[in-house]
Amino acid sequence: MNYVSTRGKSVPCSPAEAIKNGLAEDGGLYLPEEIPLLSSDELKELCEEDYPTRAAKILYKFLSDDYAYEELLSDCREAYREEAFPGGAAPVRKLGDKIRVLELWHGPTAAFKDMALQIMPRLFVRAVRKTGDSRRAKILVATSGDTGKAALEGYRDIPGVSIDVFYPVDGVSRVQKLQMATQEGENVGVYSVVGNFDDAQNGVKRIFGDRELGEELNRRGVFLSSANSINWGRLVPQVAYYVSAYCDLVKDGDIALFEEINVCVPTGNFGNILAAYLAKMMGLPIRGFVCASNRNSVLTDFFETGTYDRRREFYTTTSPSMDILISSNLERLLYLVAGAEKTVDFMKKLTEDGCYTVPAEIREELDRSFFGACCGEEQTREEIRKLFDIYRYLSDTHTAVGLFCAEKYLEKMDGGRKLLSVSTASPYKFAPAVYFALTGESPENELDAMELLKEYSGEPIPSPLSGVVKKKIRFDPAKAIQAEKMKEIVLRGAE
Ligand SMILES: *Cc1c(COP(=O)(O)O)cnc(C)c1O
C-alpha cells in the first residue's frame, strides 16, 4: 500500500519512506492511498487479544509493505510493556450510564503523547534502515511542555538515534522543567533557552533550514529529523487505542459487538481525533465525533460555519496543550473528504488570507460525522468540580473540556448511544489548576499542589510525577543558553 501526499504533487512512497520523511516534498502530509478495512471477524478476534497484540495487528494493516508482523509485535510489546504502562496502556472507565472515559495517560510522562512516542521511535529507526540509509538520526525538538518530555522518554537509548530538546527557560511549568532536567539516557541532550517558546522554535527551524550545517552533518554520517505530530509514525499508533477501547467495551458486556458508539476528543492539533476518524473508516462502529476545544474555538466555528479563520485572538488557558490556532492535521481530514486539489486551495488561502471556507457539499459531509463544541475557563473549572462531586472522578483540565463537550452533545444530539470521551493527561500533570478548580485555593508551589491534591482526592500520584523531585538533575535548567548557541550544540553532539 503506497502513501500519498494530501497535496497530491509528491511521488507515492512506501510506508517506511513516509515515516522517515515526516513531511511530503510538496509540503503535504502523508496518508495511505486506501484505508485498510477491518473485517467483522478480525474485530471479533481482536477482542480476545491484549493491548500490544491489538496495536500490532492494526499497525500491520497500514505498514505491512515494509514491516513484518513479528517486528511490529515485538516493538509493541516493548513500547507498551507493563513497566512503562502499569495496569495497562489504555484503560476505559465508566461514568454513569452513557459516558465512558478512555484514559491515555498511564505511560512514562503521564500525558497521552506517550501512546505514540513510545512506539514511534522504534518504527522510525526501522524505517531508516529499511530505506537503505545507514546514517544516524538526530531528533530536534522545541517544546513548550508535554511533547519534549514524551519524545525524550521515547527516544532514550534507542540505538542509531540521538535527541536534543530545547525549551524556553521561562515557558514551561516547574514540574515539566524538572521532568526534563532529570531525563535519563545516554543519547539525550536537554537545554533551556533564553527567551520564550518562539525563540526556541525559531532556533530549531533555523537549524533545519541551514544547508551548510546539513552537509557537515551528512559528512559525519548524521541527518536531522523531527518528532512532530504530523509524522505518520505518530498518527498510526493512535488508531489502535480506539479499536482497543471498543473491544474492551464489548468484552465488558457494556455494548454488543458491532453496536455503534460516539467518540469525543479534546483537540489541539487534530491528530488524536483524526486517528479516531481513521478507525471509523477502517470499519470500527463509530457513529459521530465530538471535536472538543477550549476557549480557542477555531475548530468549533469551523464545524459550525464551514469557515476556518485563524485571524483571531490567541488565549492562554489552563488546558495549554489545546491552545492552538492552526490545527495541522485537519489537512488530512480535508483531503479525505475533499481530495488533493481542493486541499491545496484551502491551505493556500489559509497561508495567504488566514482563512478559507469549504463549499456546501463538503460541509454536509463533515456534518454527517462531526460536531464541534467548546468550553470556556469557568466552565472547565465547574466541570472538574462536578465530575468529582458526582462521580468522584478526578479529571485534568483537558479531559474536563472533553467531558463538558461530551455532555453538551448528549443533551443536544444523540443521547441513545454510549459515548467514549478521551482523557489525555493525568490530573497531577496540571495539579495547580485542578486544585484551584476544586477548592478555590492556589498553592504557591506547584509541587505542593500535587501533595494537596492527593490529600483532597485520595487518588495516587503517578510514579513518574511523584518520583521527579528525588531524581538527579542532569541538565541544569539554570544554565540557559542563547538561541544562537543551538547550532553549535547540535554540531558538537554529532561528533
Ligand atoms: C497534545 C495534547 C492534546 C491535543 O491532541 P491533538 O492530537 O494535538 O489534538 C490534548 N491534551 C493533551 C494533554 C495533550 O498533551
CSV table of C-alpha atoms in Angstrom, one decimal, residues 22-468:
chain,number,residue,atom,x,y,z
A,22,GLY,CA,7.8,13.1,8.0
A,23,LEU,CA,6.5,15.7,5.6
A,24,ALA,CA,5.9,15.1,1.9
A,25,GLU,CA,8.0,17.0,-0.6
A,26,ASP,CA,5.1,19.2,-1.8
A,27,GLY,CA,4.5,20.3,1.8
A,28,GLY,CA,1.6,18.0,2.3
A,29,LEU,CA,1.0,15.2,4.9
A,30,TYR,CA,1.2,11.5,4.1
A,31,LEU,CA,-1.9,9.2,4.1
A,32,PRO,CA,-2.2,5.7,2.8
A,33,GLU,CA,-3.7,5.6,-0.8
A,34,GLU,CA,-6.5,3.5,0.6
A,35,ILE,CA,-7.7,3.0,4.2
A,36,PRO,CA,-7.4,-0.7,5.1
A,37,LEU,CA,-10.5,-2.4,6.3
A,38,LEU,CA,-11.1,-4.3,9.5
A,39,SER,CA,-13.5,-7.2,8.9
A,40,SER,CA,-16.1,-8.2,11.4
A,41,ASP,CA,-14.2,-11.4,12.1
A,42,GLU,CA,-11.0,-9.5,12.7
A,43,LEU,CA,-12.7,-7.1,15.1
A,44,LYS,CA,-14.2,-10.0,17.0
A,45,GLU,CA,-10.8,-11.7,17.2
A,46,LEU,CA,-9.1,-8.5,18.5
A,47,CYS,CA,-11.5,-8.5,21.4
A,48,GLU,CA,-9.6,-11.6,22.8
A,49,GLU,CA,-6.1,-10.1,22.5
A,50,ASP,CA,-4.0,-8.0,24.8
A,51,TYR,CA,-3.1,-4.3,24.0
A,52,PRO,CA,0.3,-4.9,22.3
A,53,THR,CA,-1.3,-7.5,20.0
A,54,ARG,CA,-4.2,-5.3,19.2
A,55,ALA,CA,-1.8,-2.5,18.4
A,56,ALA,CA,0.5,-4.7,16.3
A,57,LYS,CA,-2.4,-6.0,14.2
A,58,ILE,CA,-3.7,-2.5,13.5
A,59,LEU,CA,-0.2,-1.3,12.6
A,60,TYR,CA,0.3,-4.2,10.3
A,61,LYS,CA,-2.8,-3.3,8.4
A,62,PHE,CA,-1.1,0.0,7.5
A,63,LEU,CA,2.6,-0.9,7.3
A,64,SER,CA,2.7,-4.5,6.0
A,65,ASP,CA,4.5,-3.4,2.8
A,66,ASP,CA,7.7,-2.7,4.8
A,67,TYR,CA,7.3,-4.2,8.3
A,68,ALA,CA,6.9,-7.8,9.3
A,69,TYR,CA,4.2,-8.6,11.8
A,70,GLU,CA,6.7,-10.1,14.2
A,71,GLU,CA,8.7,-6.8,14.1
A,72,LEU,CA,5.7,-4.8,14.9
A,73,LEU,CA,4.6,-7.2,17.7
A,74,SER,CA,8.0,-7.1,19.3
A,75,ASP,CA,8.1,-3.3,19.1
A,76,CYS,CA,4.6,-3.0,20.6
A,77,ARG,CA,5.4,-5.5,23.4
A,78,GLU,CA,8.4,-3.3,24.3
A,79,ALA,CA,6.7,0.0,23.9
A,80,TYR,CA,3.5,-0.9,25.9
A,81,ARG,CA,5.2,-3.1,28.5
A,82,GLU,CA,3.8,-3.2,32.0
A,83,GLU,CA,6.7,-1.4,33.5
A,84,ALA,CA,6.0,1.6,31.2
A,85,PHE,CA,2.2,1.5,31.4
A,86,PRO,CA,1.4,0.0,34.8
A,87,GLY,CA,-2.1,-1.5,34.8
A,88,GLY,CA,-2.5,-1.5,31.0
A,89,ALA,CA,-1.9,1.0,28.2
A,90,ALA,CA,-5.4,2.4,27.5
A,91,PRO,CA,-8.0,1.5,30.3
A,92,VAL,CA,-11.6,2.5,29.9
A,93,ARG,CA,-13.6,3.9,33.0
A,94,LYS,CA,-17.3,4.2,33.4
A,95,LEU,CA,-19.0,7.5,34.3
A,96,GLY,CA,-22.7,6.9,34.8
A,97,ASP,CA,-25.0,5.3,32.1
A,98,LYS,CA,-23.7,6.8,28.9
A,99,ILE,CA,-20.2,8.2,29.2
A,100,ARG,CA,-17.1,6.0,29.1
A,101,VAL,CA,-13.6,7.6,29.6
A,102,LEU,CA,-10.6,6.3,27.7
A,103,GLU,CA,-7.6,7.1,29.8
A,104,LEU,CA,-4.4,7.6,27.7
A,105,TRP,CA,-2.0,8.9,30.3
A,106,HIS,CA,-0.7,5.8,32.1
A,107,GLY,CA,2.6,6.0,30.4
A,108,PRO,CA,6.1,7.3,31.4
A,109,THR,CA,5.3,11.0,31.2
A,110,ALA,CA,1.6,11.0,32.3
A,111,ALA,CA,0.2,12.5,29.1
A,112,PHE,CA,-1.3,10.9,26.0
A,113,LYS,CA,1.6,11.7,23.8
A,114,ASP,CA,3.3,8.6,25.3
A,115,MET,CA,0.9,6.4,23.4
A,116,ALA,CA,2.5,7.4,20.1
A,117,LEU,CA,6.0,8.4,21.3
A,118,GLN,CA,6.8,5.1,23.0
A,119,ILE,CA,6.4,3.2,19.7
A,120,MET,CA,7.2,5.8,17.0
A,121,PRO,CA,11.0,5.9,17.6
A,122,ARG,CA,11.1,2.1,17.1
A,123,LEU,CA,9.1,2.4,13.8
A,124,PHE,CA,11.4,5.3,12.8
A,125,VAL,CA,14.7,3.5,13.3
A,126,ARG,CA,13.4,0.5,11.3
A,127,ALA,CA,12.2,2.9,8.6
A,128,VAL,CA,15.7,4.4,8.3
A,129,ARG,CA,17.3,1.0,7.9
A,130,LYS,CA,14.5,-0.3,5.6
A,131,THR,CA,15.1,2.6,3.2
A,132,GLY,CA,18.8,1.7,3.0
A,133,ASP,CA,20.1,4.6,5.0
A,134,SER,CA,23.0,3.8,7.2
A,135,ARG,CA,23.3,7.3,8.8
A,136,ARG,CA,22.5,8.1,12.4
A,137,ALA,CA,19.5,10.3,13.0
A,138,LYS,CA,19.4,13.3,15.3
A,139,ILE,CA,16.0,14.3,16.5
A,140,LEU,CA,15.5,18.0,17.3
A,141,VAL,CA,12.5,19.2,19.4
A,142,ALA,CA,11.5,22.6,20.5
A,143,THR,CA,8.9,22.2,23.2
A,144,SER,CA,6.6,24.2,25.4
A,145,GLY,CA,5.7,21.3,27.6
A,146,ASP,CA,4.4,17.7,27.1
A,147,THR,CA,5.9,16.8,23.7
A,148,GLY,CA,9.6,17.3,24.8
A,149,LYS,CA,9.5,15.0,27.7
A,150,ALA,CA,7.4,12.4,25.9
A,151,ALA,CA,9.9,12.5,23.0
A,152,LEU,CA,12.9,12.2,25.4
A,153,GLU,CA,11.4,9.1,27.0
A,154,GLY,CA,10.6,7.6,23.6
A,155,TYR,CA,14.0,8.1,22.0
A,156,ARG,CA,16.2,7.5,25.0
A,157,ASP,CA,18.8,4.7,24.5
A,158,ILE,CA,17.3,3.8,21.1
A,159,PRO,CA,20.3,2.7,19.0
A,160,GLY,CA,21.2,4.8,16.0
A,161,VAL,CA,19.4,7.9,17.2
A,162,SER,CA,20.2,10.9,19.5
A,163,ILE,CA,17.8,13.6,20.6
A,164,ASP,CA,18.2,17.2,21.6
A,165,VAL,CA,15.3,19.0,23.3
A,166,PHE,CA,15.2,22.8,23.7
A,167,TYR,CA,12.7,24.5,26.0
A,168,PRO,CA,12.1,28.2,26.9
A,169,VAL,CA,13.6,28.8,30.3
A,170,ASP,CA,10.5,30.7,31.5
A,171,GLY,CA,8.0,29.0,29.3
A,172,VAL,CA,7.3,25.6,31.0
A,173,SER,CA,5.9,24.6,34.3
A,174,ARG,CA,8.1,23.7,37.3
A,175,VAL,CA,7.2,20.0,37.0
A,176,GLN,CA,7.8,19.9,33.3
A,177,LYS,CA,11.2,21.5,33.8
A,178,LEU,CA,12.1,19.0,36.5
A,179,GLN,CA,10.9,16.2,34.3
A,180,MET,CA,13.2,17.2,31.5
A,181,ALA,CA,16.2,18.2,33.7
A,182,THR,CA,16.3,14.8,35.3
A,183,GLN,CA,16.0,12.9,32.0
A,184,GLU,CA,18.0,9.7,31.9
A,185,GLY,CA,19.6,8.0,28.8
A,186,GLU,CA,23.0,8.2,27.1
A,187,ASN,CA,21.7,9.7,23.8
A,188,VAL,CA,19.8,12.7,25.1
A,189,GLY,CA,20.5,16.4,25.5
A,190,VAL,CA,18.2,18.9,27.2
A,191,TYR,CA,18.7,22.6,27.0
A,192,SER,CA,16.9,25.6,28.5
A,193,VAL,CA,16.9,28.5,26.1
A,194,VAL,CA,16.8,32.2,27.0
A,195,GLY,CA,13.5,33.7,25.7
A,196,ASN,CA,10.1,32.3,25.0
A,197,PHE,CA,8.8,29.3,23.1
A,198,ASP,CA,9.1,31.1,19.7
A,199,ASP,CA,12.8,31.7,20.3
A,200,ALA,CA,13.4,28.0,20.9
A,201,GLN,CA,11.1,27.1,18.0
A,202,ASN,CA,12.8,29.6,15.6
A,203,GLY,CA,16.2,28.3,16.6
A,204,VAL,CA,15.2,24.8,15.7
A,205,LYS,CA,13.7,26.0,12.4
A,206,ARG,CA,16.9,27.8,11.5
A,207,ILE,CA,18.9,24.7,12.1
A,208,PHE,CA,16.6,22.6,9.8
A,209,GLY,CA,16.9,25.3,7.2
A,210,ASP,CA,20.8,25.6,7.4
A,211,ARG,CA,22.1,23.7,4.3
A,212,GLU,CA,25.7,24.0,5.2
A,213,LEU,CA,25.1,22.5,8.6
A,214,GLY,CA,23.1,19.7,6.9
A,215,GLU,CA,26.0,18.9,4.6
A,216,GLU,CA,28.5,19.0,7.5
A,217,LEU,CA,26.3,16.6,9.5
A,218,ASN,CA,25.9,14.4,6.4
A,219,ARG,CA,29.7,14.1,6.2
A,220,ARG,CA,29.7,12.9,9.7
A,221,GLY,CA,27.0,10.3,8.9
A,222,VAL,CA,24.2,12.1,10.6
A,223,PHE,CA,20.8,13.5,9.4
A,224,LEU,CA,18.3,15.7,11.2
A,225,SER,CA,14.6,14.7,11.8
A,226,SER,CA,11.7,15.9,14.0
A,227,ALA,CA,9.3,14.2,16.3
A,228,ASN,CA,6.4,16.2,15.0
A,229,SER,CA,2.7,15.2,15.4
A,230,ILE,CA,2.3,15.4,11.6
A,231,ASN,CA,4.5,12.3,11.1
A,232,TRP,CA,2.5,9.3,10.0
A,233,GLY,CA,4.6,7.2,12.5
A,234,ARG,CA,3.0,9.2,15.3
A,235,LEU,CA,-0.5,9.1,14.0
A,236,VAL,CA,-0.9,5.5,13.1
A,237,PRO,CA,-0.3,4.1,16.6
A,238,GLN,CA,-3.2,6.3,17.8
A,239,VAL,CA,-5.8,4.4,15.7
A,240,ALA,CA,-5.1,1.3,17.8
A,241,TYR,CA,-6.4,2.6,21.1
A,242,TYR,CA,-9.8,3.4,19.6
A,243,VAL,CA,-10.1,-0.2,18.4
A,244,SER,CA,-8.9,-1.4,21.7
A,245,ALA,CA,-11.3,0.7,23.7
A,246,TYR,CA,-14.2,-0.6,21.6
A,247,CYS,CA,-13.0,-4.2,22.2
A,248,ASP,CA,-12.9,-3.6,25.9
A,249,LEU,CA,-16.5,-2.2,25.9
A,250,VAL,CA,-17.6,-5.4,24.1
A,251,LYS,CA,-15.7,-7.7,26.4
A,252,ASP,CA,-17.2,-6.0,29.5
A,253,GLY,CA,-20.7,-6.5,28.1
A,254,ASP,CA,-21.2,-2.8,28.0
A,255,ILE,CA,-22.1,-2.8,24.3
A,256,ALA,CA,-23.0,-5.6,21.9
A,257,LEU,CA,-20.4,-6.4,19.2
A,258,PHE,CA,-21.0,-4.1,16.2
A,259,GLU,CA,-23.1,-1.7,18.2
A,260,GLU,CA,-22.3,1.9,17.3
A,261,ILE,CA,-20.8,4.4,19.8
A,262,ASN,CA,-19.9,8.1,19.6
A,263,VAL,CA,-16.4,9.4,20.4
A,264,CYS,CA,-15.4,12.8,21.9
A,265,VAL,CA,-11.8,14.1,21.8
A,266,PRO,CA,-10.2,17.2,23.4
A,267,THR,CA,-8.5,18.5,20.4
A,268,GLY,CA,-5.5,20.7,19.6
A,269,ASN,CA,-3.5,19.8,16.5
A,270,PHE,CA,-6.4,17.4,15.4
A,271,GLY,CA,-4.1,14.3,15.5
A,272,ASN,CA,-6.0,12.4,18.1
A,273,ILE,CA,-9.4,12.9,16.7
A,274,LEU,CA,-8.2,12.1,13.1
A,275,ALA,CA,-7.0,8.8,14.4
A,276,ALA,CA,-10.5,8.1,15.6
A,277,TYR,CA,-11.9,9.0,12.2
A,278,LEU,CA,-9.4,6.6,10.5
A,279,ALA,CA,-10.6,3.9,12.9
A,280,LYS,CA,-14.2,4.6,11.7
A,281,MET,CA,-13.0,4.4,8.1
A,282,MET,CA,-11.5,1.0,8.8
A,283,GLY,CA,-14.9,-0.2,9.9
A,284,LEU,CA,-14.9,0.4,13.6
A,285,PRO,CA,-18.6,1.0,14.5
A,286,ILE,CA,-18.4,4.7,15.4
A,287,ARG,CA,-21.3,7.0,14.6
A,288,GLY,CA,-20.1,10.5,15.3
A,289,PHE,CA,-17.3,12.6,16.7
A,290,VAL,CA,-17.4,15.5,19.1
A,291,CYS,CA,-14.4,17.8,18.4
A,292,ALA,CA,-13.9,19.5,21.8
A,293,SER,CA,-12.0,22.8,22.1
A,294,ASN,CA,-11.2,25.2,24.9
A,295,ARG,CA,-11.6,29.0,24.6
A,296,ASN,CA,-9.5,28.8,21.4
A,297,SER,CA,-12.6,27.8,19.4
A,298,VAL,CA,-11.3,27.9,15.9
A,299,LEU,CA,-12.4,24.3,15.2
A,300,THR,CA,-15.8,24.7,16.8
A,301,ASP,CA,-16.5,27.7,14.5
A,302,PHE,CA,-15.2,25.7,11.5
A,303,PHE,CA,-17.6,22.8,12.1
A,304,GLU,CA,-20.5,25.2,12.8
A,305,THR,CA,-20.0,27.6,9.8
A,306,GLY,CA,-17.7,25.9,7.3
A,307,THR,CA,-15.2,28.7,7.6
A,308,TYR,CA,-11.8,28.2,9.2
A,309,ASP,CA,-10.5,31.6,10.4
A,310,ARG,CA,-7.2,31.9,12.2
A,311,ARG,CA,-7.4,35.7,12.4
A,312,ARG,CA,-8.4,35.9,16.0
A,313,GLU,CA,-7.1,36.5,19.4
A,314,PHE,CA,-5.0,33.7,20.9
A,315,TYR,CA,-5.9,32.8,24.5
A,316,THR,CA,-3.6,31.2,27.0
A,317,THR,CA,-5.7,28.8,29.0
A,318,THR,CA,-5.4,26.2,31.8
A,319,SER,CA,-5.5,23.5,29.0
A,320,PRO,CA,-2.4,24.7,27.3
A,321,SER,CA,-1.9,21.6,25.0
A,322,MET,CA,-5.1,22.7,23.2
A,323,ASP,CA,-4.1,26.4,22.8
A,324,ILE,CA,-3.7,26.2,19.0
A,325,LEU,CA,-4.9,28.4,16.1
A,326,ILE,CA,-3.7,26.2,13.3
A,327,SER,CA,-4.6,22.5,13.6
A,328,SER,CA,-2.2,20.9,11.2
A,329,ASN,CA,-3.8,17.5,11.0
A,330,LEU,CA,-7.1,19.0,9.9
A,331,GLU,CA,-5.4,19.0,6.4
A,332,ARG,CA,-5.7,15.2,6.4
A,333,LEU,CA,-9.5,15.3,7.1
A,334,LEU,CA,-9.9,17.8,4.3
A,335,TYR,CA,-8.1,15.5,1.9
A,336,LEU,CA,-10.1,12.5,2.9
A,337,VAL,CA,-13.5,14.3,2.3
A,338,ALA,CA,-12.5,16.8,-0.5
A,339,GLY,CA,-9.4,15.4,-2.3
A,340,ALA,CA,-6.0,16.9,-3.0
A,341,GLU,CA,-6.9,19.6,-5.4
A,342,LYS,CA,-9.3,21.4,-3.0
A,343,THR,CA,-7.0,20.8,-0.1
A,344,VAL,CA,-4.2,22.7,-1.9
A,345,ASP,CA,-6.6,25.6,-2.4
A,346,PHE,CA,-7.7,25.7,1.3
A,347,MET,CA,-4.1,25.6,2.5
A,348,LYS,CA,-3.1,28.3,0.1
A,349,LYS,CA,-5.9,30.5,1.3
A,350,LEU,CA,-5.0,29.8,4.9
A,351,THR,CA,-1.4,30.9,4.3
A,352,GLU,CA,-2.3,33.9,2.2
A,353,ASP,CA,-5.5,35.2,3.8
A,354,GLY,CA,-5.6,33.5,7.2
A,355,CYS,CA,-8.9,31.8,6.4
A,356,TYR,CA,-10.9,29.6,4.0
A,357,THR,CA,-14.5,28.4,3.5
A,358,VAL,CA,-15.4,24.9,2.4
A,359,PRO,CA,-18.2,24.5,-0.2
A,360,ALA,CA,-21.7,23.4,1.0
A,361,GLU,CA,-21.3,19.7,-0.1
A,362,ILE,CA,-18.1,19.3,1.9
A,363,ARG,CA,-19.7,20.9,4.9
A,364,GLU,CA,-22.6,18.5,4.6
A,365,GLU,CA,-20.2,15.6,4.5
A,366,LEU,CA,-18.4,16.9,7.6
A,367,ASP,CA,-21.7,17.5,9.3
A,368,ARG,CA,-22.6,13.8,9.0
A,369,SER,CA,-19.7,12.9,11.3
A,370,PHE,CA,-18.5,15.9,13.3
A,371,PHE,CA,-20.0,18.1,16.0
A,372,GLY,CA,-17.8,20.9,17.3
A,373,ALA,CA,-18.2,22.2,20.8
A,374,CYS,CA,-16.1,24.4,23.1
A,375,CYS,CA,-15.7,25.0,26.8
A,376,GLY,CA,-14.5,28.2,28.5
A,377,GLU,CA,-12.3,28.6,31.5
A,378,GLU,CA,-15.0,28.9,34.1
A,379,GLN,CA,-16.9,26.0,32.5
A,380,THR,CA,-13.7,23.9,32.7
A,381,ARG,CA,-13.4,24.6,36.5
A,382,GLU,CA,-17.1,23.8,37.0
A,383,GLU,CA,-16.8,20.6,35.1
A,384,ILE,CA,-13.8,19.5,37.2
A,385,ARG,CA,-15.8,20.2,40.4
A,386,LYS,CA,-18.9,18.5,39.0
A,387,LEU,CA,-17.0,15.3,37.9
A,388,PHE,CA,-15.5,15.0,41.4
A,389,ASP,CA,-18.7,15.7,43.2
A,390,ILE,CA,-20.9,13.4,41.2
A,391,TYR,CA,-18.6,10.6,40.2
A,392,ARG,CA,-15.6,11.1,42.5
A,393,TYR,CA,-13.7,11.3,39.2
A,394,LEU,CA,-10.5,13.4,39.3
A,395,SER,CA,-10.1,15.0,35.9
A,396,ASP,CA,-7.4,17.1,34.4
A,397,THR,CA,-8.2,20.4,32.6
A,398,HIS,CA,-8.0,18.9,29.0
A,399,THR,CA,-10.1,15.9,29.9
A,400,ALA,CA,-12.7,18.2,31.6
A,401,VAL,CA,-13.0,20.2,28.4
A,402,GLY,CA,-13.8,17.0,26.6
A,403,LEU,CA,-16.3,15.8,29.1
A,404,PHE,CA,-18.1,19.2,29.1
A,405,CYS,CA,-18.5,19.0,25.3
A,406,ALA,CA,-19.5,15.3,25.5
A,407,GLU,CA,-22.4,16.2,27.8
A,408,LYS,CA,-23.4,19.1,25.6
A,409,TYR,CA,-23.6,16.6,22.7
A,410,LEU,CA,-25.6,14.1,24.7
A,411,GLU,CA,-28.1,16.8,25.6
A,412,LYS,CA,-28.5,18.1,22.0
A,413,MET,CA,-27.8,15.3,19.6
A,414,ASP,CA,-27.6,11.6,20.3
A,415,GLY,CA,-28.5,10.5,23.8
A,416,GLY,CA,-29.0,6.9,22.8
A,417,ARG,CA,-25.5,5.7,22.2
A,418,LYS,CA,-22.6,5.2,24.5
A,419,LEU,CA,-20.1,8.0,24.3
A,420,LEU,CA,-16.4,7.3,24.6
A,421,SER,CA,-14.6,10.5,25.8
A,422,VAL,CA,-10.9,10.7,25.7
A,423,SER,CA,-8.8,11.6,28.8
A,424,THR,CA,-5.4,13.0,27.7
A,425,ALA,CA,-3.5,13.8,30.8
A,426,SER,CA,-3.1,12.8,34.5
A,427,PRO,CA,-4.8,15.4,36.8
A,428,TYR,CA,-1.4,15.6,38.6
A,429,LYS,CA,0.2,16.9,35.4
A,430,PHE,CA,-1.9,20.1,35.8
A,431,ALA,CA,-2.2,20.0,39.6
A,432,PRO,CA,-2.4,23.7,40.4
A,433,ALA,CA,-5.3,24.3,38.0
A,434,VAL,CA,-7.2,21.2,39.1
A,435,TYR,CA,-6.7,22.0,42.8
A,436,PHE,CA,-7.9,25.6,42.2
A,437,ALA,CA,-11.0,24.3,40.4
A,438,LEU,CA,-11.8,22.1,43.4
A,439,THR,CA,-11.0,24.3,46.3
A,440,GLY,CA,-10.6,27.9,45.1
A,441,GLU,CA,-7.1,27.9,46.6
A,442,SER,CA,-3.8,28.4,44.7
A,443,PRO,CA,-0.8,26.9,46.4
A,444,GLU,CA,2.3,28.9,45.7
A,445,ASN,CA,4.5,25.9,44.9
A,446,GLU,CA,3.5,23.6,42.1
A,447,LEU,CA,4.9,20.6,43.9
A,448,ASP,CA,2.8,21.4,47.0
A,449,ALA,CA,-0.2,21.4,44.7
A,450,MET,CA,0.4,17.7,43.8
A,451,GLU,CA,0.5,16.7,47.5
A,452,LEU,CA,-2.5,18.8,48.4
A,453,LEU,CA,-4.5,17.4,45.5
A,454,LYS,CA,-3.6,13.9,46.7
A,455,GLU,CA,-4.8,14.6,50.2
A,456,TYR,CA,-8.0,16.2,48.8
A,457,SER,CA,-8.9,13.5,46.3
A,458,GLY,CA,-7.3,10.3,47.7
A,459,GLU,CA,-6.1,9.4,44.2
A,460,PRO,CA,-2.5,8.2,43.9
A,461,ILE,CA,0.1,10.4,42.1
A,462,PRO,CA,1.5,8.5,39.1
A,463,SER,CA,5.1,7.4,40.0
A,464,PRO,CA,6.8,9.2,37.1
A,465,LEU,CA,5.5,12.5,38.6
A,466,SER,CA,5.9,11.8,42.3
A,467,GLY,CA,9.5,10.5,41.8
A,468,VAL,CA,10.6,13.5,39.8
